[in-house]
Coordinates of C-alpha atoms and ligand atoms in Angstrom, one line a residue:
X3 CA 55.4 65.4 -42.4
X4 CA 56.8 65.3 -38.9
X5 CA 56.4 68.4 -36.7
X6 CA 57.1 69.4 -33.1
X7 CA 53.7 67.9 -32.3
X8 CA 54.8 64.5 -33.6
X9 CA 55.2 61.8 -31.0
X10 CA 58.6 60.5 -30.2
X11 CA 57.7 57.0 -31.3
X12 CA 56.7 58.3 -34.7
X13 CA 60.1 60.0 -35.0
X14 CA 61.8 56.8 -33.9
X15 CA 59.8 54.8 -36.5
X16 CA 61.4 57.0 -39.1
X17 CA 64.7 55.6 -40.2
X18 CA 66.5 58.9 -40.1
X19 CA 64.9 59.7 -36.8
X20 CA 66.0 56.5 -35.3
X21 CA 69.6 57.0 -36.4
X22 CA 69.7 60.5 -34.9
X23 CA 68.1 59.6 -31.7
X24 CA 70.3 56.5 -31.3
X25 CA 73.3 58.7 -32.0
X26 CA 72.3 61.2 -29.4
X27 CA 71.6 58.4 -26.8
X28 CA 74.9 56.9 -27.5
X29 CA 76.7 60.2 -27.0
X30 CA 74.7 60.6 -23.7
X31 CA 75.1 57.0 -22.6
X32 CA 71.3 56.5 -22.3
X33 CA 69.9 53.1 -23.2
X34 CA 67.8 52.8 -26.3
X35 CA 65.2 51.0 -24.1
X36 CA 64.2 54.5 -22.9
X37 CA 62.6 55.4 -26.4
X38 CA 60.8 52.0 -26.5
X39 CA 59.1 52.8 -23.2
X40 CA 55.4 53.5 -24.2
X41 CA 55.1 56.5 -22.0
X42 CA 58.2 58.2 -23.4
X43 CA 57.2 57.1 -26.9
X44 CA 53.9 58.8 -26.7
X45 CA 55.4 62.2 -25.7
X46 CA 55.6 64.9 -28.3
X47 CA 58.8 65.9 -29.8
X48 CA 58.8 69.4 -28.3
X49 CA 59.4 68.0 -24.9
X50 CA 62.5 66.2 -26.0
X51 CA 64.9 68.9 -24.8
X52 CA 63.4 68.6 -21.3
X53 CA 63.6 64.9 -21.4
X54 CA 67.3 65.0 -22.4
X55 CA 68.0 66.9 -19.2
X56 CA 68.1 70.1 -21.2
X57 CA 71.4 69.1 -22.6
X58 CA 69.8 69.8 -26.0
X59 CA 67.7 72.8 -26.7
X60 CA 64.9 73.6 -29.1
X61 CA 67.3 74.2 -31.9
X62 CA 68.1 70.5 -31.8
X63 CA 64.4 69.7 -32.4
X64 CA 64.4 72.1 -35.4
X65 CA 67.5 70.5 -36.8
X66 CA 66.1 67.0 -36.3
X67 CA 62.9 68.0 -38.2
X68 CA 64.9 69.6 -41.0
X69 CA 66.8 66.3 -41.4
X70 CA 63.7 64.1 -41.2
X71 CA 61.7 66.1 -43.6
X72 CA 64.3 66.3 -46.3
X73 CA 64.7 62.5 -46.5
X74 CA 61.7 60.9 -48.1
X75 CA 63.1 57.4 -48.8
X76 CA 63.2 54.4 -46.6
X77 CA 65.2 51.2 -47.3
X78 CA 63.5 48.2 -48.9
X79 CA 62.8 45.0 -46.8
X80 CA 65.0 42.0 -46.4
X81 CA 63.4 39.1 -48.2
X82 CA 65.7 38.8 -51.1
X83 CA 68.8 36.8 -51.8
X84 CA 72.2 38.4 -51.3
X85 CA 73.7 39.3 -54.7
X86 CA 77.2 37.9 -55.0
X87 CA 80.2 40.2 -55.6
X88 CA 84.0 39.8 -55.3
X89 CA 84.2 42.4 -52.6
X90 CA 81.7 40.5 -50.4
X91 CA 84.1 37.6 -50.4
X92 CA 87.4 39.5 -50.1
X93 CA 89.5 40.2 -47.1
X94 CA 91.0 43.7 -47.3
X95 CA 94.3 44.9 -45.9
X96 CA 94.9 48.6 -45.2
X97 CA 98.4 50.0 -45.8
X98 CA 99.5 53.3 -44.4
X99 CA 102.4 53.7 -46.8
X100 CA 104.4 56.1 -44.6
X101 CA 104.7 53.4 -41.9
X102 CA 104.7 50.1 -43.8
X103 CA 108.1 49.5 -45.3
X104 CA 111.0 51.9 -46.3
X105 CA 113.1 50.8 -49.3
X106 CA 115.7 53.5 -49.4
X107 CA 116.7 54.2 -45.8
X108 CA 115.2 57.7 -45.5
X109 CA 113.0 56.5 -42.6
X110 CA 109.8 56.9 -44.7
X111 CA 107.8 54.0 -46.0
X112 CA 107.4 54.0 -49.8
X113 CA 105.9 52.2 -52.8
X114 CA 109.0 50.0 -53.5
X115 CA 108.7 49.0 -49.8
X116 CA 105.2 47.8 -50.4
X117 CA 106.2 46.0 -53.5
X118 CA 108.8 44.1 -51.5
X119 CA 106.2 42.9 -49.1
X120 CA 103.5 41.9 -51.5
X121 CA 104.3 38.2 -51.1
X122 CA 103.9 38.6 -47.3
X123 CA 100.4 40.1 -47.9
X124 CA 99.5 37.4 -50.3
X125 CA 100.7 34.7 -47.9
X126 CA 98.5 36.1 -45.2
X127 CA 95.6 35.4 -47.5
X128 CA 94.6 39.0 -48.4
X129 CA 92.5 39.5 -51.5
X130 CA 92.5 43.3 -51.8
X131 CA 94.7 46.2 -50.6
X132 CA 93.4 49.7 -49.6
X133 CA 96.2 52.2 -49.9
X134 CA 95.9 55.4 -47.7
X135 CA 96.7 58.5 -49.9
X136 CA 99.9 58.4 -51.9
X137 CA 99.3 61.5 -54.0
X138 CA 101.6 64.6 -54.0
X139 CA 101.0 66.4 -50.8
X140 CA 102.7 68.9 -48.4
X141 CA 101.8 66.4 -45.7
X142 CA 100.0 68.6 -43.2
X143 CA 97.8 65.6 -42.6
X144 CA 100.0 62.8 -44.0
X145 CA 98.6 62.8 -47.5
X146 CA 95.0 63.6 -46.7
X147 CA 95.8 67.1 -47.9
X148 CA 96.3 66.5 -51.7
X149 CA 98.3 69.0 -53.8
X150 CA 98.1 67.1 -57.1
X151 CA 95.7 64.2 -57.7
X152 CA 97.8 63.1 -60.7
X153 CA 101.2 62.8 -59.1
X154 CA 102.7 60.5 -56.6
X155 CA 104.2 61.9 -53.4
X156 CA 107.9 62.3 -54.0
X157 CA 108.8 60.6 -50.7
X158 CA 106.8 57.5 -51.8
X159 CA 108.2 57.2 -55.3
X160 CA 107.2 57.9 -58.8
X161 CA 104.3 57.1 -61.2
X162 CA 106.4 54.3 -62.6
X163 CA 106.7 52.8 -59.1
X164 CA 102.9 53.1 -58.8
X165 CA 102.4 51.4 -62.1
X166 CA 104.7 48.6 -61.1
X167 CA 102.9 48.2 -57.8
X168 CA 99.5 47.8 -59.5
X169 CA 100.9 45.2 -61.9
X170 CA 102.5 43.3 -59.2
X171 CA 99.3 43.3 -57.1
X172 CA 97.3 42.1 -60.0
X173 CA 99.9 39.5 -60.9
X174 CA 99.3 38.0 -57.4
X175 CA 95.6 37.9 -58.1
X176 CA 94.8 40.7 -55.6
X177 CA 92.9 43.9 -56.1
X178 CA 94.0 47.5 -55.3
X179 CA 91.8 50.3 -54.1
X180 CA 93.0 53.9 -53.5
X181 CA 92.0 56.6 -51.1
X182 CA 89.8 59.3 -52.7
X183 CA 90.0 62.5 -50.8
X184 CA 87.5 64.9 -52.4
X185 CA 85.8 66.7 -49.6
X186 CA 88.8 69.0 -49.5
X187 CA 92.2 69.6 -51.1
X188 CA 95.5 71.1 -49.8
X189 CA 95.6 74.8 -49.9
X190 CA 98.7 74.2 -52.1
X191 CA 96.5 72.6 -54.8
X192 CA 96.5 74.7 -58.0
X193 CA 92.7 75.0 -57.9
X194 CA 92.9 76.7 -54.6
X195 CA 95.8 78.9 -55.6
X196 CA 93.8 80.0 -58.6
X197 CA 90.6 80.4 -56.5
X198 CA 92.3 83.0 -54.3
X199 CA 94.4 84.7 -57.0
X200 CA 91.8 84.8 -59.7
X201 CA 88.5 84.9 -58.0
X202 CA 86.7 85.6 -61.3
X203 CA 88.0 82.6 -63.0
X204 CA 86.1 79.3 -63.0
X205 CA 88.1 78.3 -60.0
X206 CA 86.8 81.2 -57.9
X207 CA 83.8 79.1 -56.9
X208 CA 85.6 75.7 -56.4
X209 CA 85.9 76.2 -52.7
X210 CA 83.5 77.5 -50.0
X211 CA 84.1 81.1 -49.2
X212 CA 82.1 83.4 -47.0
X213 CA 82.3 87.2 -46.2
X214 CA 81.8 86.5 -42.6
X215 CA 82.6 83.2 -40.8
X216 CA 79.9 81.2 -39.0
X217 CA 80.4 79.5 -35.7
X218 CA 81.5 76.0 -37.1
X219 CA 84.5 74.4 -35.6
X220 CA 87.3 72.3 -37.2
X221 CA 87.8 68.7 -36.3
X222 CA 91.4 69.6 -35.7
X223 CA 90.6 72.4 -33.1
X224 CA 89.6 76.0 -33.5
X225 CA 87.4 77.8 -36.0
X226 CA 86.6 76.0 -39.3
X227 CA 87.4 79.3 -41.1
X228 CA 90.6 80.8 -42.5
X229 CA 90.8 84.5 -43.4
X230 CA 92.0 84.8 -47.0
X231 CA 93.6 88.1 -47.5
X232 CA 93.6 87.9 -51.3
X233 CA 89.8 87.7 -51.4
X234 CA 89.0 89.6 -48.2
X235 CA 86.9 86.5 -47.3
X236 CA 86.9 83.3 -45.2
X237 CA 87.5 79.9 -46.6
X238 CA 86.0 76.8 -44.9
X239 CA 88.2 74.0 -43.6
X240 CA 86.5 71.2 -41.6
X241 CA 89.9 69.6 -41.0
X242 CA 93.3 71.3 -40.8
X243 CA 94.0 74.9 -41.9
X244 CA 95.7 73.5 -44.9
X245 CA 92.7 71.3 -46.0
X246 CA 90.2 73.5 -47.7
X247 CA 86.7 72.2 -48.4
X248 CA 85.7 71.9 -52.0
X249 CA 82.3 73.4 -53.2
X250 CA 80.4 70.5 -54.5
X251 CA 77.5 72.8 -55.4
X252 CA 79.7 73.7 -58.4
X253 CA 78.9 71.4 -61.3
X254 CA 82.2 72.1 -63.1
X255 CA 84.1 71.0 -60.0
X256 CA 82.0 67.8 -59.8
X257 CA 82.8 67.2 -63.4
X258 CA 86.5 67.8 -62.8
X259 CA 86.5 65.3 -59.9
X260 CA 84.7 62.7 -62.0
X261 CA 87.4 63.1 -64.7
X262 CA 90.1 62.7 -62.1
X263 CA 88.6 59.5 -60.8
X264 CA 88.2 58.1 -64.3
X265 CA 91.9 58.9 -65.0
X266 CA 92.8 56.5 -62.1
X267 CA 90.3 53.9 -63.1
X268 CA 91.8 53.9 -66.6
X269 CA 95.0 52.8 -65.0
X270 CA 93.2 49.7 -63.9
X271 CA 92.7 50.2 -60.2
X272 CA 89.8 48.4 -58.7
X273 CA 88.0 51.0 -56.7
X274 CA 88.2 53.6 -53.9
X275 CA 87.8 54.2 -50.3
X276 CA 86.1 57.7 -50.2
X277 CA 87.4 59.9 -47.4
X278 CA 84.7 61.6 -45.2
X279 CA 82.4 61.3 -48.3
X280 CA 79.3 62.0 -46.2
X281 CA 80.5 65.6 -45.6
X282 CA 80.5 66.8 -49.2
X283 CA 77.1 68.4 -49.3
X284 CA 76.7 71.3 -47.0
X285 CA 73.3 72.8 -46.1
X286 CA 72.8 75.9 -48.3
X287 CA 73.4 79.2 -46.6
X288 CA 75.7 77.4 -44.2
X289 CA 73.5 78.1 -41.1
X290 CA 75.0 78.7 -37.7
X291 CA 75.6 75.6 -35.7
X292 CA 73.3 74.7 -32.8
X293 CA 75.4 75.3 -29.6
X294 CA 73.8 72.4 -27.7
X295 CA 74.5 69.9 -30.5
X296 CA 78.0 71.3 -30.7
X297 CA 78.6 70.7 -27.0
X298 CA 77.2 67.2 -27.2
X299 CA 79.2 66.2 -30.3
X300 CA 82.2 68.2 -29.5
X301 CA 82.3 69.8 -32.9
X302 CA 80.0 72.7 -34.1
X303 CA 78.2 72.5 -37.4
X304 CA 78.1 68.7 -38.1
X305 CA 74.3 68.8 -38.3
X306 CA 74.6 70.9 -41.4
X307 CA 76.8 68.6 -43.4
X308 CA 77.1 65.0 -42.0
X309 CA 74.0 64.0 -44.1
X310 CA 73.6 67.0 -46.3
X311 CA 70.7 67.7 -48.6
X312 CA 72.4 66.7 -51.9
X313 CA 74.5 63.8 -50.6
X314 CA 72.4 61.1 -52.3
X315 CA 72.3 63.0 -55.5
X316 CA 76.1 63.5 -55.7
X317 CA 76.8 59.9 -54.9
X318 CA 74.3 58.5 -57.3
X319 CA 75.6 60.7 -60.1
X320 CA 79.2 59.6 -59.4
X321 CA 78.2 56.0 -59.3
X322 CA 76.3 56.1 -62.5
X323 CA 78.9 58.2 -64.5
X324 CA 82.1 56.9 -63.1
X325 CA 82.0 53.8 -60.9
X326 CA 79.5 51.6 -62.8
X327 CA 81.2 52.1 -66.3
X328 CA 84.5 50.9 -64.8
X329 CA 82.9 48.2 -62.6
X330 CA 84.7 49.9 -59.7
X331 CA 84.2 49.2 -56.0
X332 CA 83.5 51.9 -53.5
X333 CA 83.6 52.1 -49.8
X334 CA 82.7 55.4 -48.1
X335 CA 84.2 56.6 -44.8
X336 CA 81.1 58.1 -43.2
X337 CA 81.6 59.3 -39.6
X338 CA 78.4 59.9 -37.7
X339 CA 76.2 57.9 -40.1
X340 CA 74.0 55.3 -38.4
X341 CA 72.6 52.1 -39.7
X342 CA 69.5 53.4 -41.3
X343 CA 71.3 56.1 -43.2
X344 CA 73.9 53.6 -44.1
X345 CA 71.2 51.5 -45.7
X346 CA 70.1 54.4 -47.9
X347 CA 73.7 55.0 -48.9
X348 CA 74.6 51.4 -49.7
X349 CA 71.5 49.4 -50.7
X350 CA 72.5 47.7 -53.9
X351 CA 69.3 48.8 -55.8
X352 CA 70.0 52.5 -54.9
X353 CA 73.3 52.7 -56.7
X354 CA 75.3 55.2 -54.5
X355 CA 78.1 53.4 -52.6
X356 CA 78.9 49.7 -52.3
X357 CA 79.8 49.9 -48.6
X358 CA 80.4 52.3 -45.7
X359 CA 82.6 52.4 -42.6
X360 CA 80.4 53.4 -39.7
X361 CA 82.2 54.2 -36.5
X362 CA 79.8 53.8 -33.7
X363 CA 81.3 50.5 -32.4
X364 CA 84.8 52.0 -31.9
X365 CA 83.9 53.7 -28.6
X366 CA 81.5 52.8 -25.8
X367 CA 78.4 54.8 -25.2
X368 CA 79.1 58.1 -23.6
X369 CA 82.8 57.9 -24.5
X370 CA 84.9 59.6 -27.1
X371 CA 88.3 58.7 -28.5
X372 CA 90.2 60.9 -26.2
X373 CA 88.7 59.4 -23.0
X374 CA 90.9 56.9 -21.1
X375 CA 88.7 53.9 -20.2
X376 CA 88.3 50.2 -20.7
X377 CA 86.2 49.1 -23.7
X378 CA 83.6 46.4 -22.8
X379 CA 83.3 43.9 -25.5
X380 CA 79.6 43.4 -24.5
X381 CA 78.9 46.6 -26.2
X382 CA 80.6 45.4 -29.4
X383 CA 78.4 42.3 -29.2
X384 CA 75.2 44.4 -29.0
X385 CA 76.4 46.6 -31.8
X386 CA 77.1 43.6 -34.1
X387 CA 73.8 41.9 -33.3
X388 CA 71.9 44.9 -34.3
X389 CA 73.8 45.3 -37.6
X390 CA 73.7 41.6 -38.4
X391 CA 70.0 41.3 -37.8
X392 CA 68.8 44.6 -39.2
X393 CA 71.1 45.8 -42.0
X394 CA 69.5 43.6 -44.5
X395 CA 70.4 41.6 -47.6
X396 CA 70.7 44.6 -49.9
X397 CA 73.6 46.0 -47.8
X398 CA 76.9 44.6 -47.0
X399 CA 78.5 45.4 -43.6
X400 CA 82.1 46.4 -43.2
X401 CA 84.0 44.7 -40.3
X402 CA 86.9 46.6 -38.8
X403 CA 88.4 47.5 -35.4
X404 CA 91.4 49.5 -36.5
X405 CA 92.7 52.0 -39.0
X406 CA 95.2 54.8 -39.2
X407 CA 92.8 57.1 -37.2
X408 CA 92.4 55.1 -34.0
X409 CA 94.4 53.6 -31.2
X410 CA 95.0 49.9 -31.3
X411 CA 91.9 47.9 -30.3
X412 CA 93.7 45.4 -27.9
X413 CA 94.9 48.4 -25.8
X414 CA 91.4 49.8 -25.5
X415 CA 90.0 46.5 -24.2
X416 CA 92.7 45.1 -21.9
X417 CA 96.3 46.1 -21.8
X418 CA 97.4 43.3 -19.5
X419 CA 100.2 41.5 -21.4
X420 CA 99.0 38.0 -20.6
X421 CA 95.9 38.5 -22.6
X422 CA 97.4 40.1 -25.7
X423 CA 97.6 36.9 -27.7
X424 CA 94.2 35.5 -26.9
X425 CA 92.5 38.9 -27.3
X426 CA 94.1 39.6 -30.7
X427 CA 92.8 36.3 -31.8
X428 CA 89.4 36.8 -30.3
X429 CA 89.0 40.0 -32.3
X430 CA 90.1 38.1 -35.4
X431 CA 87.4 35.5 -34.9
X432 CA 84.7 38.2 -34.6
X433 CA 86.0 40.1 -37.6
X434 CA 86.3 37.1 -39.9
X435 CA 83.3 35.0 -39.0
X436 CA 80.4 37.5 -39.0
X437 CA 78.7 38.5 -42.3
X438 CA 80.5 41.3 -43.9
X439 CA 83.8 42.4 -45.5
X440 CA 86.7 42.5 -43.1
X441 CA 89.3 45.3 -43.3
X442 CA 92.5 44.4 -41.5
X443 CA 94.8 47.3 -40.6
X444 CA 98.6 46.8 -40.9
X445 CA 100.0 45.4 -37.7
X446 CA 96.7 44.2 -36.5
X447 CA 97.6 40.8 -37.7
X448 CA 100.5 40.9 -35.2
X449 CA 98.4 42.2 -32.3
X450 CA 100.2 45.5 -32.3
X451 CA 99.4 47.6 -29.3
X452 CA 99.5 51.3 -28.4
X453 CA 103.0 52.8 -28.4
X454 CA 104.7 54.1 -25.3
X455 CA 105.0 57.7 -26.3
X456 CA 107.0 59.7 -23.6
X457 CA 106.4 63.3 -24.6
X458 CA 104.5 65.5 -27.0
X459 CA 107.7 65.9 -29.1
X460 CA 107.4 62.3 -30.1
X461 CA 104.0 62.8 -31.6
X462 CA 103.5 63.8 -35.3
X463 CA 99.8 64.0 -36.0
X464 CA 98.3 67.4 -36.6
X465 CA 95.1 66.5 -34.7
X466 CA 97.1 65.5 -31.6
X467 CA 99.4 68.5 -31.8
X468 CA 96.5 71.0 -32.3
X469 CA 94.5 69.5 -29.5
X470 CA 97.4 69.5 -27.2
X471 CA 97.9 73.3 -27.8
X472 CA 94.2 73.8 -27.2
X473 CA 94.1 71.8 -24.0
X474 CA 97.2 73.5 -22.6
X475 CA 95.1 76.7 -22.5
X476 CA 93.0 75.2 -19.7
X477 CA 95.0 72.4 -18.1
X478 CA 98.5 71.5 -17.1
X479 CA 100.8 70.2 -19.7
X480 CA 101.1 66.7 -18.2
X481 CA 97.3 66.4 -18.0
X482 CA 97.0 67.5 -21.6
X483 CA 99.6 65.1 -22.7
X484 CA 97.9 62.1 -21.0
X485 CA 94.6 63.1 -22.6
X486 CA 96.2 63.1 -26.0
X487 CA 97.8 59.8 -25.4
X488 CA 94.5 58.1 -24.8
X489 CA 93.2 58.9 -28.3
X490 CA 96.2 59.9 -30.5
X491 CA 96.0 58.6 -34.0
X492 CA 99.9 58.2 -33.8
X493 CA 99.4 54.9 -31.9
X494 CA 98.5 53.3 -35.2
X495 CA 101.0 55.1 -37.3
X496 CA 104.3 53.8 -35.8
X497 CA 106.3 51.6 -38.2
X498 CA 105.2 48.1 -39.1
X499 CA 107.2 45.6 -37.1
X500 CA 108.9 43.2 -39.5
X501 CA 111.7 41.7 -37.4
X502 CA 113.6 42.2 -34.1
X503 CA 116.5 44.0 -35.7
X504 CA 117.2 47.8 -35.5
X505 CA 114.1 49.9 -36.4
X506 CA 112.2 46.6 -36.7
X507 CA 113.3 46.0 -40.2
X508 CA 111.1 48.8 -41.3
X509 CA 114.1 50.9 -42.4
X510 CA 117.8 51.2 -42.2
X511 CA 117.5 54.8 -41.2
X512 CA 115.8 56.5 -38.3
X513 CA 112.0 56.3 -38.8
X514 CA 109.9 59.5 -39.2
X515 CA 108.0 58.6 -36.0
X516 CA 109.3 56.9 -32.9
X517 CA 108.8 53.3 -32.1
X518 CA 109.3 51.7 -28.6
X519 CA 110.8 48.3 -27.9
X520 CA 107.8 46.3 -28.6
X521 CA 109.2 45.0 -32.0
X522 CA 111.7 42.9 -30.1
X523 CA 108.9 40.5 -29.1
X524 CA 106.2 41.3 -31.6
X525 CA 107.2 41.2 -35.2
X526 CA 106.5 39.3 -38.5
X527 CA 109.6 37.2 -38.5
X528 CA 109.1 35.8 -35.0
X529 CA 105.4 35.3 -35.4
X530 CA 105.8 33.4 -38.7
X531 CA 108.0 30.8 -36.9
X532 CA 105.5 30.4 -34.0
X533 CA 102.5 28.2 -34.6
X534 CA 100.7 30.0 -31.8
X535 CA 101.2 33.5 -32.9
X536 CA 98.4 35.9 -33.8
X537 CA 99.8 36.2 -37.3
X538 CA 99.5 32.4 -37.9
X539 CA 96.1 32.6 -36.4
X540 CA 95.0 35.2 -38.9
X541 CA 96.5 33.2 -41.7
X542 CA 94.6 30.0 -40.6
X543 CA 91.4 31.9 -40.1
X544 CA 91.5 33.5 -43.5
X545 CA 92.1 30.1 -45.0
X546 CA 89.2 28.7 -43.0
X547 CA 86.9 31.5 -44.3
X548 CA 87.7 30.6 -47.8
X549 CA 86.9 27.0 -47.2
X550 CA 83.5 27.7 -45.5
X551 CA 81.6 29.9 -47.9
X552 CA 78.7 30.0 -45.4
X553 CA 80.7 32.8 -43.8
X554 CA 80.2 34.9 -46.9
X555 CA 76.5 34.6 -47.5
X556 CA 75.0 32.4 -44.8
X557 CA 72.6 33.4 -42.1
X558 CA 73.8 34.6 -38.7
X559 CA 71.8 33.3 -35.8
X560 CA 72.7 34.6 -32.3
X561 CA 71.9 32.5 -29.2
X562 CA 71.8 33.3 -25.6
X563 CA 71.9 37.0 -26.5
X564 CA 71.1 38.2 -23.0
X565 CA 73.9 36.3 -21.4
X566 CA 76.6 38.7 -20.4
X567 CA 80.2 38.0 -21.5
X568 CA 79.0 35.3 -23.9
X569 CA 78.9 36.0 -27.7
X570 CA 77.6 32.9 -29.5
X571 CA 76.2 32.5 -33.0
X572 CA 75.6 30.0 -35.8
X573 CA 76.5 30.6 -39.4
X574 CA 74.1 28.6 -41.5
X575 CA 73.2 27.9 -45.1
X576 CA 71.7 24.9 -47.0
X577 CA 75.1 23.0 -46.8
X578 CA 76.7 23.6 -43.5
X579 CA 76.6 25.1 -40.0
X580 CA 79.3 26.7 -38.1
X581 CA 79.1 27.6 -34.4
X582 CA 81.1 30.4 -32.9
X583 CA 81.5 30.6 -29.2
X584 CA 83.3 33.5 -27.4
X585 CA 84.0 34.5 -23.9
X586 CA 84.1 38.3 -23.8
X587 CA 85.7 38.6 -20.4
X588 CA 89.0 37.9 -18.7
X589 CA 87.4 35.5 -16.2
X590 CA 86.5 31.9 -16.7
X591 CA 82.9 31.5 -17.8
X592 CA 80.7 28.5 -17.2
X593 CA 79.4 26.9 -20.3
X594 CA 75.7 26.2 -20.6
X595 CA 76.2 23.5 -23.1
X596 CA 79.1 21.8 -24.7
X597 CA 79.3 22.5 -28.5
X598 CA 78.7 19.6 -30.9
X599 CA 80.8 18.6 -33.8
X600 CA 84.5 19.4 -34.3
X601 CA 86.5 22.4 -33.2
X602 CA 88.0 23.9 -36.3
X603 CA 90.0 26.7 -34.8
X604 CA 90.5 28.3 -31.3
X605 CA 92.7 30.6 -29.5
X606 CA 93.4 27.9 -26.8
X607 CA 95.3 24.7 -27.8
X608 CA 93.2 22.2 -25.8
X609 CA 89.5 22.5 -25.3
X610 CA 88.2 22.6 -21.8
X611 CA 84.9 21.0 -21.2
X612 CA 82.8 22.8 -18.5
X613 CA 84.0 26.4 -18.8
X614 CA 85.4 28.9 -21.2
X615 CA 88.7 30.4 -20.4
X616 CA 89.6 34.2 -20.5
X617 CA 88.7 35.5 -23.9
X618 CA 88.4 32.0 -25.3
X619 CA 87.1 32.1 -28.9
X620 CA 86.4 29.0 -31.0
X621 CA 84.9 28.0 -34.3
X622 CA 83.1 24.6 -34.5
X623 CA 81.7 22.8 -37.4
X624 CA 78.4 20.9 -36.9
X625 CA 77.5 17.8 -38.8
Ligands
LIG705 O1 87.1 64.0 -36.3 C1 86.4 63.1 -36.5 C2 85.0 63.1 -36.1 O2 84.8 62.9 -34.7 C3 87.0 62.0 -37.2 O3 86.3 60.8 -37.0 C4 87.1 62.3 -38.6 O4 85.9 62.5 -39.2 C5 87.8 61.2 -39.3 O5 89.0 61.1 -38.7 C6 87.9 61.6 -40.8 O6 89.0 60.8 -41.2 C7 89.5 60.9 -42.6 O7 89.6 62.3 -43.0 C8 90.5 63.1 -42.4 C9 91.9 62.5 -42.2 O8 92.7 63.2 -41.3 C10 91.8 61.0 -41.7 O9 93.0 60.4 -41.6 C11 90.9 60.3 -42.6 O10 90.8 59.0 -42.4 C12 90.7 64.3 -43.2 O11 91.0 64.0 -44.5
LIG706 CA1 111.7 55.7 -48.2

């Protein structure tokens, strides 16, 4: 058992301890080397607050100990063969239906729109589609607030449309996974309506109510509690006021969720992406949040639910009872979860989840999404090296740079237009040649970039709008708007750019969210005709991936790790060797040695001998 007298190095040797300390260091922008320093390592835990410049108080140490002492498992070693699975070989494509393709001119993407573009997705080389939520919803958070799990959102179509979509996806030999949002439902869900109107019915305990609120805050600004007049109590909502957290402690509720999942699996879908699934177990008694952690993490209360006491139990139970019998795939969205915790959530022999999305590579150390800064690819390199070398053969990494919750990656790194094409391709090389399952977000294959929003009226996302209101209390409107612009999720939610015609071929009517003029130069039609486009590069790279299975299960061997701006690695198995060589900077970089073999694919047409050009990324095959 670890106590306040334990030494920092012993805490760091504990997998959970390592994750938490790494997370804190990341947030504070302190190098991990600090912990490995023997003097610091031998200090006792109780001095940690002082060491961390008093940014964290004693409550942090208590929280850390609680988390450490409730997890008794560590992940097994790495000596075994990787088990094969379809989802370890697949390239996934995420569709945000509202912004993908509109079939009836109302300006809102829909299921028939997706159906009309399945050939495109197939041609790109995609094996599996992840659909963001398409269930009936009042759309406070674009479908992540579900009103009825068994109905399709009217704006998107009908259940017949869905059945047709599933058949057509399967006819093309692709798989379909849905989004499972079960941490919360809409306040318009009938369970919630019953819970507040008939508190003594079985529904009365389906959500988390408290007589007095605690100090937790919502991810979408303000308190995490709504006053519910009907019950004279407060209801917990970690997200918007209309997204109420379900009470997973209630067994009947868990059963109800299992039944709902089975109902979808019976239809023949291939699995689920599980929304904020690591938040489902909250520490009992819902203790007050530690203020210093709240300040550091920007949200209060996270320490009590991001890795809750019954998380493993709930996931294991769901896997055994629901996912395994249907042979269904699962990828959990797990914000705040580090590599060691991810291992415990996904190791194949533990039977909890197949994979997770971890997010620590999307922002630089010391930065958060709403900071305006330039992302340094050297950080991505160090992150990837750590995961590739230490995640182990029992776990499968997910590889992604974009989704519907984040600005476009190219814009974060370098928004100079001259680099857009090479940079989009560079990211593709990293994503498609490391070991792991790539998830491409719609538009990423075109190199879509952040939109040129002009005013707050053009934004739609509840997170952006709430944050704007909050910021306006303390700063000027223009300042608040520019802060929102840096991190708004709406950058990724503007319509997919199909051609250079009006509304980019997305719709014949005015889209639900604005789009700037970028579609005139960046769109599917134009890029298909251009051999040098990012789209064609993605297509070629996906083909290459399928031809070189070493990418699926082969070893990853990094070389010259310490050399800044160079990211170089081999992929090796008994039959072949690939060499990947990337210049992470916008300057020319001298080569230490010229690669052997033949160049299979590159973001520059001709090879240059003595140096790598800006963001040059190439794949070589050795003999
Ligand atoms: O606020 C965050 C923590 O800093 C986010 O990372 C948050 O945890 C994440 O955005 C969760 O995302 C998912 O659940 C939300 C929904 O709005 C997102 O679109 C979805 O991807 C609530 O369902
Ligand atoms: Ca429509």
